Coordinates of C-alpha atoms in Angstrom, one line a residue:
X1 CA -111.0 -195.4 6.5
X2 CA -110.7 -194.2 3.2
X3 CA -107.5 -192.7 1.7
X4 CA -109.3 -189.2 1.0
X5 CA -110.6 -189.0 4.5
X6 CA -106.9 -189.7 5.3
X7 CA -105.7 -187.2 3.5
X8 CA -108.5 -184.7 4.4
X9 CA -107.7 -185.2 8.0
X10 CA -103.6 -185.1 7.8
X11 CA -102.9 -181.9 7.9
X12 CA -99.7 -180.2 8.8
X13 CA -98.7 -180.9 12.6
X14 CA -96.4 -178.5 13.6
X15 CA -96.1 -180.4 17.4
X16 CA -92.4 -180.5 17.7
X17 CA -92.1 -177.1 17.3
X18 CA -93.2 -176.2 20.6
X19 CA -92.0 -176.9 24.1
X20 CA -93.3 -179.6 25.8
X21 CA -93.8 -177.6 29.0
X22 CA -95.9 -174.8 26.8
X23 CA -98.0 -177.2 25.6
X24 CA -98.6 -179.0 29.3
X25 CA -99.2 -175.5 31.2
X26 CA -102.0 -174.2 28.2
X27 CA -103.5 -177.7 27.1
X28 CA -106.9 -175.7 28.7
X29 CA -106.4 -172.6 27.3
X30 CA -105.6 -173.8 23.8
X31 CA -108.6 -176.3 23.8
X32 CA -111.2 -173.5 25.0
X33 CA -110.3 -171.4 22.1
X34 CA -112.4 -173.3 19.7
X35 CA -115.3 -172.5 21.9
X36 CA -116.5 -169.3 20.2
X37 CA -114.7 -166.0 20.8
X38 CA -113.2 -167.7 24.0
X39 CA -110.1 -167.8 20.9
X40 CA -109.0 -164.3 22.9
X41 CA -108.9 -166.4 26.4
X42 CA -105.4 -167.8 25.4
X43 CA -104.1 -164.6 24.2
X44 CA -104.9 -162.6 27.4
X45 CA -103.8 -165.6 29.6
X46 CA -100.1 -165.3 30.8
X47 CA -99.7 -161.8 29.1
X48 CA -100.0 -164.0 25.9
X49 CA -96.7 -165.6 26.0
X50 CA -97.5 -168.9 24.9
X51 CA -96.9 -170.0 21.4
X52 CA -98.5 -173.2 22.2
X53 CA -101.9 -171.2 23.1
X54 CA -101.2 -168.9 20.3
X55 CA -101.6 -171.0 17.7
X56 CA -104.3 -172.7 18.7
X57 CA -106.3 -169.4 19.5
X58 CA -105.4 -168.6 15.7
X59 CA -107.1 -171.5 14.8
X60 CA -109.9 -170.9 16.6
X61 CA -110.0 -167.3 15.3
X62 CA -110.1 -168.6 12.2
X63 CA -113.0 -171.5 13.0
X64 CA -114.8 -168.3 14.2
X65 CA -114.9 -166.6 11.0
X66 CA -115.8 -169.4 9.5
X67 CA -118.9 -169.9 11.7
X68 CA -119.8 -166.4 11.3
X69 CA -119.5 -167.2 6.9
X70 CA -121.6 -170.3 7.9
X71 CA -124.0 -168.3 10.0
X72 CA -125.0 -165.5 7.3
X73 CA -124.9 -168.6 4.4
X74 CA -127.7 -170.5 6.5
X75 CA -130.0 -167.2 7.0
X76 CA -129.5 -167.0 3.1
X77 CA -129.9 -171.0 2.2
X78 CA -133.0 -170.9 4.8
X79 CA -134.8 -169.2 2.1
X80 CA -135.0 -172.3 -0.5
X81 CA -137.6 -174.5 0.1
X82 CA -135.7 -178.3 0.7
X83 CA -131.9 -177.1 0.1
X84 CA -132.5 -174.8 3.1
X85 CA -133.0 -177.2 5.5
X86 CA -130.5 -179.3 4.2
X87 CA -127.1 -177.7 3.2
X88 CA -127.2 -174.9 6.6
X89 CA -128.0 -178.4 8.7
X90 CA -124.6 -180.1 6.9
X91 CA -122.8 -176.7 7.3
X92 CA -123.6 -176.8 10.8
X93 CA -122.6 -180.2 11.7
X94 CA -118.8 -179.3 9.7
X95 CA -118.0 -176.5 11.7
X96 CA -119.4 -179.0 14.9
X97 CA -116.9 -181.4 13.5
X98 CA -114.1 -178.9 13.1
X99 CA -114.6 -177.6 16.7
X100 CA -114.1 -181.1 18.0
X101 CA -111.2 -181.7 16.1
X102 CA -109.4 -178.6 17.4
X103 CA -110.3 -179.3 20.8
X104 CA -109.2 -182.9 20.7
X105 CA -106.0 -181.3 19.2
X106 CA -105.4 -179.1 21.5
X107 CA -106.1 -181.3 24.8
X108 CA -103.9 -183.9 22.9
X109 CA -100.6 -181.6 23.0
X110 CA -100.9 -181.6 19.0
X111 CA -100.2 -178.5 16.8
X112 CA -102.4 -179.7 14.0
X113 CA -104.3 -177.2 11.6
X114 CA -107.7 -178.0 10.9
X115 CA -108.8 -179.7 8.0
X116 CA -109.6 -177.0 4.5
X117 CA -109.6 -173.6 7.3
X118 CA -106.5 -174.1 9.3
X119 CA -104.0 -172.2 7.2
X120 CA -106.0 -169.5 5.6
X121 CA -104.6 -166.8 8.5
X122 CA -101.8 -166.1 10.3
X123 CA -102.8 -163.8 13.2
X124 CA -101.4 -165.0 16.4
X125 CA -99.2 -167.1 16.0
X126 CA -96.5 -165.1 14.7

């Protein structure tokens, strides 16, 4: 792979700031969170106790913003003939990729934020 595509993809892993048990008990919980606005699922889950699930439903929260931004931007693009098919269909398949990535993340026991989005808020995981 190339070194930009490295780069893009090594973001900040903050894994060894959790406990290990956390991270085996919420593995589920954390990974659903990139589904949607199943990002509350971890915070109602336990009382919300979790750090583990925390921050992974704070990155979801955030991937779900972002899908809402890339929702309203392809109703707007739709409307140019050739770029509107286009640029909503590549937006699409970037949040498809981010969601993978934090799911993979999250199943893997990883703290990791996701690539461009994962540290513009600070909600949960406080």
């Amino acid at each position: 792979m190339s070194k930009d595509f490295n780069d893009f993809m090594n973001t900040q892993d903050d894994s060894m700031l959790y406990d290990t048990q956390d991270v085996q008990n919420n593995k589920i919980w954390a990974a659903l969170s990139y589904v949607g606005i199943l990002f509350i699922l971890p915070l109602l889950v336990n009382g919300g106790q979790s750090r583990y699930a925390k921050y992974h439903a704070n990155q979801g929260f955030i991937l779900f913003l972002a899908e809402a931004v890339v929702i309203i931007a392809n109703a707007i693009l739709g409307k140019i003939p050739l770029l509107g098919r286009i640029l909503p269909a590549l937006l699409s398949l970037a949040i498809l990729a981010l969601i993978i990535i934090g799911i993979l993340n999250a199943a893997n026991g990883k703290a990791k934020q996701l690539p461009l989005i994962g540290n513009l808020l600070h909600v949960f995981d406080k």
